[in-house]
Each structure stands twice: as structure tokens, then as C-alpha cells.
Coordinates of C-alpha atoms and ligand atoms in Angstrom, one line a residue:
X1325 CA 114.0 139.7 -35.3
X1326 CA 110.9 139.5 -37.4
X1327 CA 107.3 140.8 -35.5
X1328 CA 105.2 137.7 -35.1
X1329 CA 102.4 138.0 -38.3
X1330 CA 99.6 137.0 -36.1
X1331 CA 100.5 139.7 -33.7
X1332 CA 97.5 142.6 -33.9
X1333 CA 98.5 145.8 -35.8
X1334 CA 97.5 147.7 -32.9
X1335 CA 99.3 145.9 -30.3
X1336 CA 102.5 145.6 -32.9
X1337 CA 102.8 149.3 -33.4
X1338 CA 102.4 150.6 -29.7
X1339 CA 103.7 147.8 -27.4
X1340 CA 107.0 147.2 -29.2
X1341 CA 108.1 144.9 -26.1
X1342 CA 105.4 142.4 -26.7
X1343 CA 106.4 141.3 -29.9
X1344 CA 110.4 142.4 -30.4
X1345 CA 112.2 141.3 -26.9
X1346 CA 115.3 142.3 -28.4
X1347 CA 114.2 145.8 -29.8
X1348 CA 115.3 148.6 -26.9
X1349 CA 115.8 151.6 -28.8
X1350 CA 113.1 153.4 -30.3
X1351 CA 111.6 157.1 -30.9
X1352 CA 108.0 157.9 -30.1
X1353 CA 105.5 160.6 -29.4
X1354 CA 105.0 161.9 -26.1
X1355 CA 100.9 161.6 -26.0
X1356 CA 100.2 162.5 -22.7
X1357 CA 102.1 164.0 -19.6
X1358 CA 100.7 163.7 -16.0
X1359 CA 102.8 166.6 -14.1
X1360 CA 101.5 165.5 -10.7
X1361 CA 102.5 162.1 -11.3
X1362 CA 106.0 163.1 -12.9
X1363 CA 105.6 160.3 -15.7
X1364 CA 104.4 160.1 -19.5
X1365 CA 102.6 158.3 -22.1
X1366 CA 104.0 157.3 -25.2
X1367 CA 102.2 156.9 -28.6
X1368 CA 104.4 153.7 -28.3
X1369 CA 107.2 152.2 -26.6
X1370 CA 109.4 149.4 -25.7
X1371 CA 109.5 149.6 -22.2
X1372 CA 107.9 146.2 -20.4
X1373 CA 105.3 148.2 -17.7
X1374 CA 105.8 144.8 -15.7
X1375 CA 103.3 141.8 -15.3
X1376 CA 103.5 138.2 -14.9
X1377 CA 106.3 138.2 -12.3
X1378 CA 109.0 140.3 -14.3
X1379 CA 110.0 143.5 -13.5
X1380 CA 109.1 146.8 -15.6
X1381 CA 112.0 148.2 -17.8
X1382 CA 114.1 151.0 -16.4
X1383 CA 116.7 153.4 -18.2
X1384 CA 116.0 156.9 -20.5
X1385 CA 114.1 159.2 -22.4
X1386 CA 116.0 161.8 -25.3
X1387 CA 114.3 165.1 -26.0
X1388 CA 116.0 168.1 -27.0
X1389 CA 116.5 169.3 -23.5
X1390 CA 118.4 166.9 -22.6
X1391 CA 117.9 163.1 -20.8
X1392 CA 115.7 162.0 -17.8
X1393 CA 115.8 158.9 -16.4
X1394 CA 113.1 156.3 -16.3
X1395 CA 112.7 155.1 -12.8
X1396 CA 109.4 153.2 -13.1
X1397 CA 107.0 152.0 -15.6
X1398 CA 103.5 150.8 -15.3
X1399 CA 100.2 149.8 -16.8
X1400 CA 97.5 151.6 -15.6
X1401 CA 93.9 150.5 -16.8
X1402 CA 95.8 149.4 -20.2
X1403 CA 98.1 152.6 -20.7
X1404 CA 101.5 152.5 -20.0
X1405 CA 103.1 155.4 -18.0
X1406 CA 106.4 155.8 -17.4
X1407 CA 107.9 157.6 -14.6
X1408 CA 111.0 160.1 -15.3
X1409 CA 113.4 161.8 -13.2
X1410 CA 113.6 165.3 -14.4
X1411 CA 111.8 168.4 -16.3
X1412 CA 108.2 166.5 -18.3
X1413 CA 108.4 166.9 -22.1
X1414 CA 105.5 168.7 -23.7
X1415 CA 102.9 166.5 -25.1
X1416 CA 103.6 166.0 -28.9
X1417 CA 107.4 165.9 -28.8
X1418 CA 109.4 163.7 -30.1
X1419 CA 111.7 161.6 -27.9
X1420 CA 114.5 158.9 -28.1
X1421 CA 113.3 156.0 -25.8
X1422 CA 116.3 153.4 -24.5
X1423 CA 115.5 150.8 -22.4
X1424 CA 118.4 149.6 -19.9
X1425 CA 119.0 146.8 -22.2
X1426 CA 122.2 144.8 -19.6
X1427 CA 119.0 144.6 -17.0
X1428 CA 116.0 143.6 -19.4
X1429 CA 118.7 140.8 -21.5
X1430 CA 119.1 139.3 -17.9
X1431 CA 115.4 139.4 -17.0
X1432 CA 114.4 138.4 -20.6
X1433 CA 117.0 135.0 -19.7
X1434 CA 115.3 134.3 -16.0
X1435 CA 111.8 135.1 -17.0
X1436 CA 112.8 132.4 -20.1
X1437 CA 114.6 130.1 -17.1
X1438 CA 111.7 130.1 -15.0
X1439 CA 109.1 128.6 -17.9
X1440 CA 111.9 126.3 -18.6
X1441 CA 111.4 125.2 -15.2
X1442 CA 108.1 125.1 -15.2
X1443 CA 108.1 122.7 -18.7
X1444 CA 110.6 120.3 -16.3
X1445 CA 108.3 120.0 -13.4
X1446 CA 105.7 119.4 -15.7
X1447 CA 106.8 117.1 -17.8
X1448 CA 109.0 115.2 -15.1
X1449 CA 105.9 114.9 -12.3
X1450 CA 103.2 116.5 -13.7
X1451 CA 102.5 119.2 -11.5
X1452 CA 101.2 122.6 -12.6
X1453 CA 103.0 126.0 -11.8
X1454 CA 101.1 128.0 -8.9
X1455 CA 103.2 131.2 -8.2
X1456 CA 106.3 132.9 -8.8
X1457 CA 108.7 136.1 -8.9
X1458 CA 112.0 137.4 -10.8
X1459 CA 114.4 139.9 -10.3
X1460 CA 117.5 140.1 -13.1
X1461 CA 119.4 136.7 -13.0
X1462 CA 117.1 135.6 -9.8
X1463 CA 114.1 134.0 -9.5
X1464 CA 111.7 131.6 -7.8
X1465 CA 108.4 129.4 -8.3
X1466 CA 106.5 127.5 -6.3
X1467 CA 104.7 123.8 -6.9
X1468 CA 102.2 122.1 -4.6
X1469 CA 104.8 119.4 -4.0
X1470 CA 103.8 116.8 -1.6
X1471 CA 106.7 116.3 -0.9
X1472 CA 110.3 117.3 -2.1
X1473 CA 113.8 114.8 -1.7
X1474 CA 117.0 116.3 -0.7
X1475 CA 118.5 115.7 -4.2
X1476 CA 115.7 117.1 -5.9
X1477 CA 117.2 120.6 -6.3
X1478 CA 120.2 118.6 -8.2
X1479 CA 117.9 116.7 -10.5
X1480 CA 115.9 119.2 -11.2
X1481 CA 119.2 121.5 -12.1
X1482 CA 120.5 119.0 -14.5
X1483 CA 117.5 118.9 -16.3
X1484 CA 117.1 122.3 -16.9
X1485 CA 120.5 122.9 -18.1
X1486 CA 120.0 119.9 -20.5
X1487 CA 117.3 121.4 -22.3
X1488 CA 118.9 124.7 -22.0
X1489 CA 121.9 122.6 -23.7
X1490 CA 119.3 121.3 -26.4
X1491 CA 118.5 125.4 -27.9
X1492 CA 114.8 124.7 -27.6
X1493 CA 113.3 128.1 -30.1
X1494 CA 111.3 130.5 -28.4
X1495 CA 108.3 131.8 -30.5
X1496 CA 105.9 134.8 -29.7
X1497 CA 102.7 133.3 -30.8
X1498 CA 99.3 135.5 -30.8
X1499 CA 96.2 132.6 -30.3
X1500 CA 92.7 133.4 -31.5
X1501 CA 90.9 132.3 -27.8
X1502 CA 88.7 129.9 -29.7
X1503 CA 91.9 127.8 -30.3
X1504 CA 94.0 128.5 -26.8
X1505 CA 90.9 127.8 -25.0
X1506 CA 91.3 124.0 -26.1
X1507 CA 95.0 123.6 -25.9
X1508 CA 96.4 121.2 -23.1
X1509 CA 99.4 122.9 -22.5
X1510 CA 97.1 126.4 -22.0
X1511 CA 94.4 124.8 -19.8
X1512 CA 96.9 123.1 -17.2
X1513 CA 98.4 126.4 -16.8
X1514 CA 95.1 128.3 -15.8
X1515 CA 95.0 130.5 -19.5
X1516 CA 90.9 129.8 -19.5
X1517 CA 90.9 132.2 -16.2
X1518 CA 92.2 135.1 -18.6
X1519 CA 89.5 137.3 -19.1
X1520 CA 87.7 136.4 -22.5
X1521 CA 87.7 139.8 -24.0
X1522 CA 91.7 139.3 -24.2
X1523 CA 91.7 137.9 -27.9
X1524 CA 93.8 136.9 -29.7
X1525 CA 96.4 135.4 -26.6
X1526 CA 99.9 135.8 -26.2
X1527 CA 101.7 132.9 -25.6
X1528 CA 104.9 131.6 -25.2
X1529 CA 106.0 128.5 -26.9
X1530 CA 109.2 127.1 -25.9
X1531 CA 109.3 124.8 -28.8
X1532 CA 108.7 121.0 -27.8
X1533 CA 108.8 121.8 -24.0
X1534 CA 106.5 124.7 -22.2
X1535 CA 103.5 126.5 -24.1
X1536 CA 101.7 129.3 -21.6
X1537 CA 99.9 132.4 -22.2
X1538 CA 102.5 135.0 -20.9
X1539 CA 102.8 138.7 -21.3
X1540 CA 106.4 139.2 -20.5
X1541 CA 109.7 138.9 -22.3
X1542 CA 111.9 136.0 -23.3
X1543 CA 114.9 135.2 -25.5
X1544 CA 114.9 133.4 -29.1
X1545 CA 116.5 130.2 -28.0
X1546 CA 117.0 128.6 -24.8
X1547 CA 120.6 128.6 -25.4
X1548 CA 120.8 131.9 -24.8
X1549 CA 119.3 131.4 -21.4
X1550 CA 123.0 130.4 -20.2
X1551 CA 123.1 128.1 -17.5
X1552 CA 121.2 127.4 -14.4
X1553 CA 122.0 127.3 -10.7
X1554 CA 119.2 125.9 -8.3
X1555 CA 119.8 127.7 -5.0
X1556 CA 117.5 126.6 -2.8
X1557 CA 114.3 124.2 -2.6
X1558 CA 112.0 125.1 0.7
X1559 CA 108.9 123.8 1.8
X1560 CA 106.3 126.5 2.2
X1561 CA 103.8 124.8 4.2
X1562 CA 102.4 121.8 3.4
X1563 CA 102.2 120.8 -0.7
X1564 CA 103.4 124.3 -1.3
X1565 CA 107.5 123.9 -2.2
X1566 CA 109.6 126.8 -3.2
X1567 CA 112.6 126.2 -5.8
X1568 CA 115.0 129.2 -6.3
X1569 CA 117.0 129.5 -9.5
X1570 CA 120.1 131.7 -10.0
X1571 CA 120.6 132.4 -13.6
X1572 CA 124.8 132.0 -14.7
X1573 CA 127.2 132.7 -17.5
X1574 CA 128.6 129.4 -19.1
X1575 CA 131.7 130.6 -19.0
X1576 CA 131.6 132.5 -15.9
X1577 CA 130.4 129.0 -13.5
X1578 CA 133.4 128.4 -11.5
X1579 CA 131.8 125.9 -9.1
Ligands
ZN1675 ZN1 106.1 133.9 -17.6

């Protein structure tokens, strides 16, 4: 997959996750070790530190002396540690990172599900995202529903398995703020409330049906999303509603 040419060089050539979803192998420089904290700092990496709902990226780190195992990662004012299980590498060696790519496909599919739902709601009742959460193939989000039908969790199923069905693309677009300050689809979801020194803006554009500034992961097609299962649609209090989406295999839905 090609690197988005708007991306920022800087961004591009240490955050490998924020413009290549599908890249999870890669070698780096260890730049900085913090022994009390057991974790590292890589001149670059593809590990997702987390944010916006989905999970960081587990699995390991190569050196020479063998392979730890990366339990956590996180951003920490703006640099990316990650956690290992093990004996720290030195800073300046080289390493081998791979990120735990089963777990980060799936969460790249819900996180991908989950703005696909949010594009449904939208566009179906016109009610704007307020919260949410993921864990692989799992996730929920809540709208302030007045109110919420029985049937609605069908409906609302159908509709996102239709455009699932319809292979919507998925691009990784980088927006000067000047621009994603005016955009519709950016303001109804809250992007103006980004701090303004964060320019240009990520955003994901699910082609003809969700546009939001987002920092997390997502697949090139809605296709690859799979199907979707709504679990469960609860009220949290009044005009707060709760819809819970299990992500499935095509062929694996034996319902
Ligand atoms: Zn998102």
C-alpha cells in the first residue's frame, strides 16, 4: 500500500502505523531505553500506542540477544514507548519490530466497523457520534438517542452490512486545518475541538459514507470489514443509547 503523499515526512518516517495500516514488520533504532520503566523508544515504529478508542499494538521486538515481548505501548507527551518483557536493548541497536498482526487486522476491521456505524446513524437520523470503545472484533458507541425501537438493532445491522457489501475505499487523508476546519462531515464530528497546532489532520474518509479526523487504524475497503453482528442496543440514561457490534467472518456466520 502506497503512503498517503500528503502525509508529513516526519510523521511518514517515524509513525509507520499512521500512514501504512497493513505494514507490521519493520527494523528500527532503539533511541532511547527507560530501565525503570522496562520499555523503549524507537527512532520509528509500527506499533499503534493506542488513542481514539482502539487498543495499542502488542507482540515483539528482535535484537541479537534474542526476543522480548511487547506487552504495552503508549504515547507519552508525543513519544511512543513501548513496554517489553525481558533484558532492555542498548540505545542505538538495531532491532526487528513485529506487531501481532491476527490482533491489530481484527481491530483495524472493528475500529473500520465502528465509523461505518457511525456514517449509518448519521446519515439515517442525523445524529452525531458521542463516545465509544473497541476491543478486537468487539466494540460499542453510544448516540444521544431519544429514543431507540425494539427493531432498531436489526435495521441498523442490515444497513451496515449493506454498505459493508457495497466495498466503500478507505483513504488516509492528511488535511491542512484551514480546509478540515470548514468541512461538514469534520465539524459535526467535533474535529474543530482538536487542538489547532495539530496541522495538517488525519482523517479517515470512508469514501461516499463517513469522513472524521481519526488517529487510529482501518482497512482499505469496507469489504474487508467482513460482516457485522449488532449485539445489543441499551439505553444509558436518558438520550444516551448504547449499540454493541460484534465483528464476523462471512463465511464463518452460522446464525
Ligand atoms: Zn475512529
Amino acid at each position: 500500500m502506497g503512503v498517503p503523499g500528503n502525509a508529513p515526512d516526519e510523521l511518514a518516517s517515524t509513525e509507520l502505523f499512521a500512514v501504512d495500516a497493513y505494514r507490521h514488520q519493520f527494523d528500527a533504532t532503539v533511541a532511547a531505553v527507560d530501565h525503570e520503566g522496562g520499555r523503549v523508544k524507537l527512532a520509528r515504529t509500527a506499533f499503534y500506542p493506542g488513542g481514539g478508542g482502539q487498543p495499542c499494538d502488542l507482540g515483539t521486538l528482535r535484537t541479537p540477544a534474542g526476543e522480548l515481548a511487547v506487552t504495552a505501548v503508549r504515547r507519552e507527551r508525543g513519544e511512543i514507548w513501548h513496554a517489553v518483557d525481558g533484558e532492555l536493548p542498548a540505545v542505538g541497536q538495531e532491532v526487528e519490530g513485529e506487531v501481532d498482526w491476527n490482533r491489530r487486522f481484527q481491530l483495524m476491521r472493528t475500529h473500520t466497523a465502528l465509523h461505518i456505524l457511525c456514517g449509518v446513524i448519521w446519515a439515517d437520523y442525523g445524529i452525531p457520534v458521542t463516545g465509544g470503545n473497541m476491543e478486537p472484533m468487539k466494540g460499542r458507541l453510544d448516540f444521544p438517542f431519544p429514543a431507540m425501537s425494539a427493531d432498531l438493532g436489526a435495521t441498523i445491522e442490515k444497513r451496515i452490512n449493506d454498505e459493508i457489501a457495497r466495498a466503500h475505499e478507505i483513504v488516509v487523508d492528511f488535511l491542512p486545518r484551514s480546509l478540515a476546519d470548514a468541512d461538514p462531515a469534520l465539524i459535526r464530528t467535533s474535529a474543530n475541538l482538536i487542538p489547532q497546532e495539530i496541522d495538517p489532520l488525519r482523517v479517515i474518509d470512508i469514501v461516499g459514507l463517513d469522513r472524521q479526523a481519526d488517529g487510529g487504524t482501518h482497512v482499505l475497503s469496507t469489504a474487508e470489514v467482513g460482516g457485522v453482528r449488532v449485539t445489543k442496543t441499551e439505553s444509558k440514561g436518558k438520550d444516551n443509547k448504547r449499540i454493541r457490534l460484534e465483528v464476523v467472518d462471512p463465511e464463518g456466520d452460522h446464525r
